[in-house]
mmCIF file of C-alpha atoms in Angstrom:
data_model
loop_
_atom_site.group_PDB
_atom_site.id
_atom_site.type_symbol
_atom_site.label_atom_id
_atom_site.label_comp_id
_atom_site.label_asym_id
_atom_site.label_seq_id
_atom_site.Cartn_x
_atom_site.Cartn_y
_atom_site.Cartn_z
ATOM 1 C CA MET A 1 16.493 77.484 -9.343
ATOM 2 C CA ALA A 2 19.437 78.594 -7.187
ATOM 3 C CA TYR A 3 18.850 78.924 -3.478
ATOM 4 C CA GLU A 4 19.341 82.213 -1.671
ATOM 5 C CA PRO A 5 22.627 82.129 0.259
ATOM 6 C CA SER A 6 20.880 82.020 3.656
ATOM 7 C CA VAL A 7 18.698 79.072 2.613
ATOM 8 C CA ALA A 8 21.687 77.204 1.199
ATOM 9 C CA ARG A 9 23.591 77.862 4.406
ATOM 10 C CA ASP A 10 20.752 76.577 6.552
ATOM 11 C CA ARG A 11 20.488 73.423 4.470
ATOM 12 C CA HIS A 12 24.250 72.877 4.650
ATOM 13 C CA TYR A 13 24.402 73.015 8.441
ATOM 14 C CA MET A 14 21.202 71.004 8.853
ATOM 15 C CA ASN A 15 22.711 68.306 6.652
ATOM 16 C CA LEU A 16 25.662 68.249 9.036
ATOM 17 C CA ALA A 17 23.289 67.913 12.006
ATOM 18 C CA LEU A 18 21.515 64.990 10.302
ATOM 19 C CA ARG A 19 24.808 63.206 9.629
ATOM 20 C CA LEU A 20 25.814 63.651 13.260
ATOM 21 C CA ALA A 21 22.422 62.327 14.397
ATOM 22 C CA GLN A 22 22.911 59.076 12.452
ATOM 23 C CA ARG A 23 25.901 58.211 14.630
ATOM 24 C CA GLY A 24 23.553 57.382 17.481
ATOM 25 C CA GLN A 25 21.598 54.760 15.541
ATOM 26 C CA GLY A 26 21.239 51.564 17.526
ATOM 27 C CA PHE A 27 22.265 53.154 20.826
ATOM 28 C CA VAL A 28 19.872 56.005 21.611
ATOM 29 C CA GLU A 29 16.652 54.002 21.339
ATOM 30 C CA PRO A 30 13.938 54.477 22.487
ATOM 31 C CA ASN A 31 15.059 58.105 22.185
ATOM 32 C CA PRO A 32 15.290 59.712 18.733
ATOM 33 C CA MET A 33 18.519 60.287 16.824
ATOM 34 C CA VAL A 34 19.481 63.932 17.159
ATOM 35 C CA GLY A 35 22.419 66.006 15.963
ATOM 36 C CA ALA A 36 23.176 69.651 16.740
ATOM 37 C CA VAL A 37 25.493 72.235 15.180
ATOM 38 C CA LEU A 38 26.302 75.689 16.586
ATOM 39 C CA VAL A 39 27.404 78.331 14.068
ATOM 40 C CA ARG A 40 28.687 81.820 14.848
ATOM 41 C CA ASN A 41 30.000 84.298 12.284
ATOM 42 C CA GLY A 42 30.034 81.602 9.613
ATOM 43 C CA LYS A 43 32.091 79.143 11.673
ATOM 44 C CA VAL A 44 31.088 75.966 13.482
ATOM 45 C CA VAL A 45 31.824 76.555 17.167
ATOM 46 C CA GLY A 46 30.196 73.433 18.564
ATOM 47 C CA ARG A 47 28.672 70.185 17.444
ATOM 48 C CA GLY A 48 27.186 67.178 19.151
ATOM 49 C CA TRP A 49 24.879 64.208 18.877
ATOM 50 C CA HIS A 50 22.938 61.990 21.241
ATOM 51 C CA HIS A 51 25.373 59.134 21.870
ATOM 52 C CA LYS A 52 23.347 56.775 24.023
ATOM 53 C CA PHE A 53 20.053 56.564 25.878
ATOM 54 C CA GLY A 54 20.439 58.333 29.216
ATOM 55 C CA LEU A 55 23.428 60.439 28.145
ATOM 56 C CA PRO A 56 23.261 64.198 27.379
ATOM 57 C CA HIS A 57 21.206 65.282 24.390
ATOM 58 C CA ALA A 58 22.836 66.606 21.233
ATOM 59 C CA GLU A 59 22.140 70.268 22.049
ATOM 60 C CA ILE A 60 23.785 69.961 25.467
ATOM 61 C CA GLU A 61 26.905 68.378 24.000
ATOM 62 C CA ALA A 62 27.182 71.089 21.332
ATOM 63 C CA LEU A 63 26.735 73.851 23.943
ATOM 64 C CA HIS A 64 29.357 72.256 26.172
ATOM 65 C CA LYS A 65 31.882 72.196 23.322
ATOM 66 C CA ALA A 66 31.114 75.765 22.241
ATOM 67 C CA ARG A 67 31.260 77.229 25.755
ATOM 68 C CA SER A 68 31.163 81.050 25.626
ATOM 69 C CA ALA A 69 31.224 81.029 21.806
ATOM 70 C CA ALA A 70 27.605 79.836 21.903
ATOM 71 C CA ARG A 71 26.365 83.322 22.864
ATOM 72 C CA GLY A 72 24.824 84.933 19.800
ATOM 73 C CA ALA A 73 25.200 81.766 17.709
ATOM 74 C CA THR A 74 22.680 79.892 15.568
ATOM 75 C CA LEU A 75 21.748 76.363 16.615
ATOM 76 C CA TYR A 76 20.840 73.812 13.931
ATOM 77 C CA VAL A 77 19.057 70.721 15.240
ATOM 78 C CA ASN A 78 17.122 68.055 13.346
ATOM 79 C CA LEU A 79 14.458 67.657 16.068
ATOM 80 C CA GLU A 80 12.636 70.218 18.194
ATOM 81 C CA PRO A 81 14.524 70.734 21.482
ATOM 82 C CA CYS A 82 12.851 69.121 24.480
ATOM 83 C CA CYS A 83 11.187 71.237 27.175
ATOM 84 C CA HIS A 84 10.536 68.595 29.828
ATOM 85 C CA THR A 85 12.644 66.677 32.297
ATOM 86 C CA GLY A 86 13.254 63.022 31.506
ATOM 87 C CA LYS A 87 16.588 61.238 31.907
ATOM 88 C CA THR A 88 18.133 64.707 31.463
ATOM 89 C CA GLY A 89 16.968 68.281 31.964
ATOM 90 C CA PRO A 90 15.144 70.421 29.373
ATOM 91 C CA CYS A 91 17.320 71.410 26.417
ATOM 92 C CA THR A 92 15.302 74.621 25.985
ATOM 93 C CA THR A 93 16.482 75.854 29.388
ATOM 94 C CA ALA A 94 20.132 75.318 28.455
ATOM 95 C CA ILE A 95 19.667 76.947 25.027
ATOM 96 C CA ILE A 96 18.103 80.048 26.561
ATOM 97 C CA ALA A 97 20.763 80.289 29.278
ATOM 98 C CA ALA A 98 23.547 80.022 26.674
ATOM 99 C CA GLY A 99 22.310 83.136 24.854
ATOM 100 C CA ILE A 100 21.543 81.453 21.511
ATOM 101 C CA ARG A 101 20.269 84.029 19.004
ATOM 102 C CA ARG A 102 18.515 81.742 16.490
ATOM 103 C CA VAL A 103 17.407 78.108 16.350
ATOM 104 C CA VAL A 104 16.760 76.227 13.100
ATOM 105 C CA VAL A 105 14.675 73.061 13.527
ATOM 106 C CA ALA A 106 14.059 70.389 10.884
ATOM 107 C CA MET A 107 10.970 68.724 12.391
ATOM 108 C CA THR A 108 8.609 69.094 15.322
ATOM 109 C CA ASP A 109 8.941 66.463 18.040
ATOM 110 C CA PRO A 110 5.967 64.033 17.786
ATOM 111 C CA ASN A 111 6.187 63.356 21.532
ATOM 112 C CA PRO A 112 3.036 64.910 23.091
ATOM 113 C CA LEU A 113 5.190 66.120 26.001
ATOM 114 C CA VAL A 114 7.171 68.293 23.605
ATOM 115 C CA LYS A 115 5.198 68.763 20.383
ATOM 116 C CA GLY A 116 5.346 72.492 19.628
ATOM 117 C CA LYS A 117 6.001 73.386 23.250
ATOM 118 C CA GLY A 118 9.790 73.462 22.872
ATOM 119 C CA ILE A 119 9.590 75.871 19.935
ATOM 120 C CA LEU A 120 7.045 78.038 21.790
ATOM 121 C CA ARG A 121 9.283 78.195 24.874
ATOM 122 C CA LEU A 122 12.245 79.381 22.793
ATOM 123 C CA ARG A 123 10.181 82.035 21.023
ATOM 124 C CA GLN A 124 8.790 83.262 24.331
ATOM 125 C CA ALA A 125 12.398 83.782 25.430
ATOM 126 C CA GLY A 126 13.005 86.019 22.396
ATOM 127 C CA ILE A 127 14.899 83.482 20.296
ATOM 128 C CA HIS A 128 14.140 83.483 16.569
ATOM 129 C CA VAL A 129 13.065 79.961 15.513
ATOM 130 C CA ASP A 130 12.802 78.681 11.940
ATOM 131 C CA THR A 131 11.288 75.273 11.234
ATOM 132 C CA GLY A 132 10.950 72.810 8.355
ATOM 133 C CA VAL A 133 14.519 72.982 7.006
ATOM 134 C CA LEU A 134 15.200 69.538 5.481
ATOM 135 C CA GLU A 135 12.076 68.230 7.187
ATOM 136 C CA ALA A 136 11.684 65.252 4.818
ATOM 137 C CA PRO A 137 15.077 63.626 5.566
ATOM 138 C CA ALA A 138 14.571 64.396 9.263
ATOM 139 C CA LEU A 139 11.241 62.549 9.228
ATOM 140 C CA GLU A 140 12.897 59.683 7.344
ATOM 141 C CA LEU A 141 15.689 59.394 9.895
ATOM 142 C CA ASN A 142 13.432 59.064 12.919
ATOM 143 C CA LYS A 143 10.574 56.983 11.510
ATOM 144 C CA PRO A 144 10.967 54.278 14.174
ATOM 145 C CA PHE A 145 10.844 56.816 17.012
ATOM 146 C CA THR A 146 7.835 58.562 15.497
ATOM 147 C CA LYS A 147 5.864 55.357 15.177
ATOM 148 C CA TRP A 148 6.762 54.174 18.654
ATOM 149 C CA ILE A 149 5.958 57.459 20.360
ATOM 150 C CA THR A 150 2.623 57.907 18.553
ATOM 151 C CA ARG A 151 1.411 54.300 18.184
ATOM 152 C CA ARG A 152 3.402 52.499 20.871
ATOM 153 C CA GLN A 153 4.452 49.844 18.386
ATOM 154 C CA PRO A 154 7.887 49.233 16.876
ATOM 155 C CA TYR A 155 8.678 50.141 13.284
ATOM 156 C CA VAL A 156 8.570 46.873 11.349
ATOM 157 C CA ILE A 157 11.077 46.164 8.577
ATOM 158 C CA ALA A 158 10.581 43.010 6.518
ATOM 159 C CA LYS A 159 13.698 41.564 4.926
ATOM 160 C CA TRP A 160 14.122 38.605 2.615
ATOM 161 C CA ALA A 161 16.250 37.323 -0.251
ATOM 162 C CA GLN A 162 14.651 35.762 -3.306
ATOM 163 C CA SER A 163 15.392 34.497 -6.770
ATOM 164 C CA ILE A 164 14.166 36.409 -9.819
ATOM 165 C CA ASP A 165 11.055 34.215 -9.852
ATOM 166 C CA GLY A 166 10.261 34.998 -6.221
ATOM 167 C CA CYS A 167 11.537 31.879 -4.444
ATOM 168 C CA ILE A 168 13.133 32.167 -1.007
ATOM 169 C CA ALA A 169 13.951 28.465 -0.592
ATOM 170 C CA ASP A 170 13.798 25.196 -2.493
ATOM 171 C CA ARG A 171 11.019 22.630 -2.004
ATOM 172 C CA ARG A 172 12.887 21.188 0.999
ATOM 173 C CA GLY A 173 12.978 24.614 2.634
ATOM 174 C CA LYS A 174 16.719 25.140 2.094
ATOM 175 C CA SER A 175 17.730 28.729 1.380
ATOM 176 C CA GLN A 176 21.523 28.826 1.801
ATOM 177 C CA TRP A 177 22.538 30.776 -0.064
ATOM 178 C CA ILE A 178 20.255 32.738 -2.363
ATOM 179 C CA SER A 179 21.856 36.121 -1.764
ATOM 180 C CA SER A 180 25.489 37.104 -2.303
ATOM 181 C CA VAL A 181 28.161 37.526 0.378
ATOM 182 C CA PRO A 182 27.954 41.372 0.288
ATOM 183 C CA SER A 183 24.179 41.164 0.773
ATOM 184 C CA ARG A 184 24.542 38.916 3.787
ATOM 185 C CA GLU A 185 27.173 41.243 5.238
ATOM 186 C CA LEU A 186 24.758 44.167 4.864
ATOM 187 C CA VAL A 187 22.091 42.224 6.766
ATOM 188 C CA HIS A 188 24.527 41.792 9.649
ATOM 189 C CA GLN A 189 25.056 45.558 9.678
ATOM 190 C CA TRP A 190 21.279 46.069 9.835
ATOM 191 C CA ARG A 191 20.978 43.604 12.702
ATOM 192 C CA ALA A 192 23.609 45.572 14.598
ATOM 193 C CA ARG A 193 21.283 48.578 14.673
ATOM 194 C CA MET A 194 18.004 46.877 15.606
ATOM 195 C CA ASP A 195 16.137 46.477 18.880
ATOM 196 C CA GLY A 196 14.803 43.091 17.820
ATOM 197 C CA ILE A 197 15.045 40.420 15.113
ATOM 198 C CA ILE A 198 11.866 38.407 14.520
ATOM 199 C CA VAL A 199 11.332 34.992 12.935
ATOM 200 C CA GLY A 200 8.468 32.543 12.977
ATOM 201 C CA ILE A 201 8.808 29.142 14.606
ATOM 202 C CA GLY A 202 8.878 27.501 11.161
ATOM 203 C CA THR A 203 12.060 29.379 10.253
ATOM 204 C CA ALA A 204 13.562 28.658 13.663
ATOM 205 C CA LEU A 205 12.920 24.918 13.233
ATOM 206 C CA ALA A 206 14.054 24.724 9.600
ATOM 207 C CA ASP A 207 17.224 26.833 9.804
ATOM 208 C CA ASP A 208 18.289 26.712 13.483
ATOM 209 C CA PRO A 209 19.534 30.308 13.103
ATOM 210 C CA LEU A 210 21.679 32.242 15.554
ATOM 211 C CA LEU A 211 20.236 35.645 14.508
ATOM 212 C CA THR A 212 23.139 37.692 15.811
ATOM 213 C CA ALA A 213 24.925 40.648 14.245
ATOM 214 C CA ARG A 214 28.316 39.545 12.955
ATOM 215 C CA PRO A 215 29.451 42.366 10.651
ATOM 216 C CA LYS A 216 32.957 42.170 9.245
ATOM 217 C CA LYS A 217 33.388 45.942 9.201
ATOM 218 C CA SER A 218 35.335 46.820 12.334
ATOM 219 C CA SER A 219 33.842 50.311 12.238
ATOM 220 C CA CYS A 220 30.289 48.980 12.518
ATOM 221 C CA ARG A 221 28.922 49.694 15.983
ATOM 222 C CA ARG A 222 27.013 46.692 17.294
ATOM 223 C CA ARG A 223 23.870 46.534 19.345
ATOM 224 C CA LEU A 224 22.802 43.310 20.998
ATOM 225 C CA ALA A 225 19.382 42.879 19.431
ATOM 226 C CA THR A 226 16.822 40.625 21.099
ATOM 227 C CA ARG A 227 16.013 37.472 19.070
ATOM 228 C CA ILE A 228 12.209 37.132 18.993
ATOM 229 C CA ILE A 229 10.403 33.964 17.928
ATOM 230 C CA ILE A 230 6.688 33.913 17.158
ATOM 231 C CA ASP A 231 5.913 30.497 18.609
ATOM 232 C CA ASN A 232 2.281 29.729 19.506
ATOM 233 C CA GLN A 233 3.016 26.424 21.218
ATOM 234 C CA CYS A 234 6.490 27.118 22.683
ATOM 235 C CA ARG A 235 7.975 24.524 20.325
ATOM 236 C CA LEU A 236 11.423 26.108 20.142
ATOM 237 C CA PRO A 237 13.846 23.191 20.781
ATOM 238 C CA LEU A 238 15.992 23.394 23.894
ATOM 239 C CA GLN A 239 18.977 22.224 21.838
ATOM 240 C CA SER A 240 18.589 25.017 19.266
ATOM 241 C CA GLN A 241 21.249 27.696 18.912
ATOM 242 C CA LEU A 242 18.742 30.304 20.048
ATOM 243 C CA VAL A 243 18.042 28.584 23.363
ATOM 244 C CA GLN A 244 21.615 27.448 23.958
ATOM 245 C CA SER A 245 22.835 31.062 23.678
ATOM 246 C CA ALA A 246 19.907 32.662 25.539
ATOM 247 C CA THR A 247 21.878 33.293 28.725
ATOM 248 C CA THR A 248 24.261 35.639 26.886
ATOM 249 C CA ILE A 249 22.085 36.969 24.040
ATOM 250 C CA PRO A 250 18.558 38.241 24.783
ATOM 251 C CA THR A 251 15.997 35.762 23.452
ATOM 252 C CA MET A 252 12.221 36.036 23.602
ATOM 253 C CA VAL A 253 9.354 33.732 22.690
ATOM 254 C CA LEU A 254 5.949 35.255 22.023
ATOM 255 C CA HIS A 255 3.371 32.514 22.541
ATOM 256 C CA ARG A 256 -0.378 32.268 22.936
ATOM 257 C CA ARG A 257 -1.935 32.739 26.331
ATOM 258 C CA THR A 258 -3.185 29.356 27.361
ATOM 259 C CA ARG A 259 -3.773 26.949 30.224
ATOM 260 C CA SER A 260 -2.531 24.030 28.167
ATOM 261 C CA ALA A 261 -0.332 21.863 30.397
ATOM 262 C CA THR A 262 1.904 20.967 27.435
ATOM 263 C CA VAL A 263 2.518 24.570 26.429
ATOM 264 C CA LEU A 264 3.089 25.676 30.021
ATOM 265 C CA PHE A 265 5.572 22.843 30.557
ATOM 266 C CA ARG A 266 7.543 23.851 27.464
ATOM 267 C CA ARG A 267 7.356 27.495 28.549
ATOM 268 C CA ASN A 268 8.853 26.670 31.937
ATOM 269 C CA GLN A 269 11.665 24.749 30.271
ATOM 270 C CA LEU A 270 12.463 27.747 28.054
ATOM 271 C CA LEU A 271 12.386 30.058 31.069
ATOM 272 C CA GLN A 272 14.873 27.819 32.859
ATOM 273 C CA HIS A 273 17.237 28.205 29.897
ATOM 274 C CA GLY A 274 17.102 32.011 30.041
ATOM 275 C CA VAL A 275 14.449 32.601 27.374
ATOM 276 C CA GLN A 276 11.968 35.368 28.106
ATOM 277 C CA CYS A 277 8.441 34.123 27.408
ATOM 278 C CA ILE A 278 5.472 36.447 26.931
ATOM 279 C CA GLY A 279 1.905 35.275 26.492
ATOM 280 C CA VAL A 280 -0.060 37.154 23.856
ATOM 281 C CA GLU A 281 -3.809 37.206 23.237
ATOM 282 C CA THR A 282 -5.009 35.053 20.361
ATOM 283 C CA HIS A 283 -7.418 35.173 17.452
ATOM 284 C CA LYS A 284 -10.309 32.721 17.193
ATOM 285 C CA ASN A 285 -8.079 30.423 15.136
ATOM 286 C CA GLY A 286 -5.774 30.004 18.142
ATOM 287 C CA LYS A 287 -2.850 31.919 16.632
ATOM 288 C CA ILE A 288 -1.449 34.882 18.480
ATOM 289 C CA SER A 289 -2.644 38.339 17.509
ATOM 290 C CA LEU A 290 0.253 40.026 15.703
ATOM 291 C CA PRO A 291 -0.979 43.557 16.524
ATOM 292 C CA ALA A 292 -1.069 42.483 20.183
ATOM 293 C CA ALA A 293 2.449 41.050 19.827
ATOM 294 C CA LEU A 294 3.708 44.404 18.541
ATOM 295 C CA TRP A 295 1.951 46.168 21.403
ATOM 296 C CA GLU A 296 3.802 43.918 23.840
ATOM 297 C CA LEU A 297 7.097 44.818 22.199
ATOM 298 C CA GLY A 298 6.171 48.505 22.255
ATOM 299 C CA LYS A 299 5.561 48.324 25.997
ATOM 300 C CA LEU A 300 9.098 46.970 26.332
ATOM 301 C CA ASN A 301 10.476 50.031 24.447
ATOM 302 C CA PHE A 302 11.205 48.240 21.157
ATOM 303 C CA THR A 303 11.273 50.995 18.520
ATOM 304 C CA ASN A 304 12.351 48.922 15.502
ATOM 305 C CA VAL A 305 12.365 45.253 14.566
ATOM 306 C CA LEU A 306 13.709 43.332 11.587
ATOM 307 C CA VAL A 307 11.484 40.470 10.431
ATOM 308 C CA GLU A 308 13.533 37.768 8.683
ATOM 309 C CA GLY A 309 10.814 35.216 7.931
ATOM 310 C CA GLY A 310 9.253 32.964 7.184
ATOM 311 C CA ALA A 311 6.729 33.248 4.407
ATOM 312 C CA GLU A 312 3.660 32.598 6.568
ATOM 313 C CA LEU A 313 4.701 35.183 9.161
ATOM 314 C CA LEU A 314 5.363 37.765 6.439
ATOM 315 C CA GLY A 315 1.993 37.003 4.888
ATOM 316 C CA ALA A 316 0.224 37.331 8.240
ATOM 317 C CA LEU A 317 1.918 40.661 8.950
ATOM 318 C CA MET A 318 1.025 41.975 5.512
ATOM 319 C CA ALA A 319 -2.559 40.783 5.841
ATOM 320 C CA GLU A 320 -2.934 42.971 8.926
ATOM 321 C CA ASN A 321 -1.051 45.938 7.433
ATOM 322 C CA LEU A 322 1.732 45.718 10.033
ATOM 323 C CA ILE A 323 4.845 46.052 7.860
ATOM 324 C CA ASP A 324 6.213 49.580 7.496
ATOM 325 C CA GLU A 325 9.178 48.937 5.228
ATOM 326 C CA GLY A 326 10.547 46.175 3.030
ATOM 327 C CA ARG A 327 14.125 45.368 2.053
ATOM 328 C CA VAL A 328 14.296 42.679 -0.610
ATOM 329 C CA PHE A 329 17.416 41.187 -2.178
ATOM 330 C CA ILE A 330 16.778 39.813 -5.669
ATOM 331 C CA ALA A 331 19.460 37.351 -6.750
ATOM 332 C CA PRO A 332 20.270 36.592 -10.421
ATOM 333 C CA LYS A 333 18.910 33.061 -10.110
ATOM 334 C CA ILE A 334 15.808 31.230 -11.297
ATOM 335 C CA VAL A 335 14.488 28.276 -9.303
ATOM 336 C CA GLY A 336 11.593 27.385 -11.589
ATOM 337 C CA ASP A 337 9.898 24.982 -9.180
ATOM 338 C CA GLN A 338 6.209 25.326 -8.359
ATOM 339 C CA TYR A 339 6.817 23.551 -5.042
ATOM 340 C CA ALA A 340 9.601 25.906 -3.945
ATOM 341 C CA ARG A 341 8.886 28.323 -1.075
ATOM 342 C CA HIS A 342 7.877 31.838 -1.997
ATOM 343 C CA ALA A 343 8.543 35.037 -0.079
ATOM 344 C CA VAL A 344 5.007 35.748 1.113
ATOM 345 C CA GLU A 345 2.354 33.100 1.612
ATOM 346 C CA GLY A 346 -1.111 32.761 3.073
ATOM 347 C CA LEU A 347 -2.773 35.942 1.811
ATOM 348 C CA ALA A 348 -5.075 34.048 -0.580
ATOM 349 C CA LEU A 349 -6.060 37.192 -2.476
ATOM 350 C CA ALA A 350 -9.033 36.697 -4.779
ATOM 351 C CA SER A 351 -7.560 38.625 -7.712
ATOM 352 C CA ILE A 352 -4.640 40.773 -8.825
ATOM 353 C CA HIS A 353 -6.810 43.806 -8.080
ATOM 354 C CA LYS A 354 -6.591 42.880 -4.381
ATOM 355 C CA ALA A 355 -2.778 42.969 -4.415
ATOM 356 C CA ILE A 356 -1.177 45.044 -1.656
ATOM 357 C CA PRO A 357 0.306 48.266 -3.086
ATOM 358 C CA VAL A 358 3.726 49.429 -1.908
ATOM 359 C CA GLU A 359 5.754 52.540 -2.602
ATOM 360 C CA TRP A 360 9.210 52.244 -4.131
ATOM 361 C CA HIS A 361 11.845 54.034 -2.065
ATOM 362 C CA LYS A 362 15.073 53.155 -3.836
ATOM 363 C CA VAL A 363 16.714 50.418 -5.855
ATOM 364 C CA THR A 364 20.442 49.732 -5.543
ATOM 365 C CA THR A 365 22.873 46.912 -6.177
ATOM 366 C CA CYS A 366 24.655 44.853 -3.535
ATOM 367 C CA GLY A 367 27.253 42.482 -4.880
ATOM 368 C CA GLU A 368 25.541 40.652 -7.728
ATOM 369 C CA ASP A 369 22.090 41.213 -6.187
ATOM 370 C CA ILE A 370 19.530 43.976 -6.595
ATOM 371 C CA LEU A 371 18.316 45.513 -3.330
ATOM 372 C CA VAL A 372 14.816 46.989 -3.398
ATOM 373 C CA HIS A 373 13.611 49.238 -0.586
ATOM 374 C CA TRP A 374 9.869 49.837 -0.387
ATOM 375 C CA TYR A 375 7.420 51.440 2.021
ATOM 376 C CA ASN A 376 3.908 50.505 3.023
ATOM 377 C CA ARG A 377 1.793 53.002 1.136
ATOM 378 C CA ALA A 378 -0.976 52.745 3.737
ATOM 379 C CA MET A 379 1.214 53.491 6.752
ATOM 380 C CA PRO A 380 1.922 57.253 7.123
ATOM 381 C CA ILE A 381 4.038 56.782 10.222
ATOM 382 C CA HIS A 382 4.943 60.463 10.566
ATOM 383 C CA THR A 383 1.372 61.346 11.543
ATOM 384 C CA LYS A 384 -0.449 60.544 14.752
ATOM 385 C CA PRO A 385 -3.158 57.869 14.306
#
């Protein structure tokens, strides 16, 4: 069915706003990604996006570029304009003062300080407001912000590379390289847009990773993600790449709260090398509580994290329903060894009927690999818990 011209026009300009919003990924956090487009008499007279946390919001930038041409124009914005004062003033005040005739909003802001209030303020000022235009892609774009603002936990993305038969490493724990060069380059691009990169202590000991973003694309904007190690006993070696680079690249160890002299000694050594150490409450088995670990990260304004292993950490996160999204590279290789390491371990499910269901998002190719994106079917992050 063909769209009415006005609907098609609204979708066109909202698509432009969404593309502009994406430019802020990795720099606006913990704020949402927002793009704005001002249209008057069928012409774009101003556009903007939120460039960086603390800088002007997208609507303000678009109004500044449009100047007097904003009067009587239609504003397209992928997120409800704010109506409170934070790092910057209320966008609703500027929109009203500029004489905007109509505002088209993709999604309501999940922030309780704004939710519905921004739209109400605009309508009270006599501005016509339409909502829900391209709401689904708008919700998709700002999933991390929505989860953080409603649950105070970061959006968790699990990433791994495996053979066709599900192996992530050989029996000695060696995994270099299962995935192709293009796949590894894509991972570096993902890292460049994350607040944090998480590994378990087993992976840190086995691989001695650097966990930095090193994309080859010169156009890829880089963010200095914090390397986070789940390390109950503070066993991360002082000679490891992670510790040796901790003074220049943010590095954090999440360990169990304890009075153990050994653990506290190791903790102090890590602190002296520039590693941030945070004690987390534990389960009865002595391992740190992963929900509590995510709460700690949420308090530090982490909105998204990329979990890169290992198998036990992934299994523990899945067991507690803490993974929001998966990104799995499947390489055209078969290991065929029952003693090889598999992607997820430790769940010990009694039967296939207990398997954790996921929702396919998309399947693409990357080099010679297949890349599968999936979502946690039980985690509707766009709704308030």
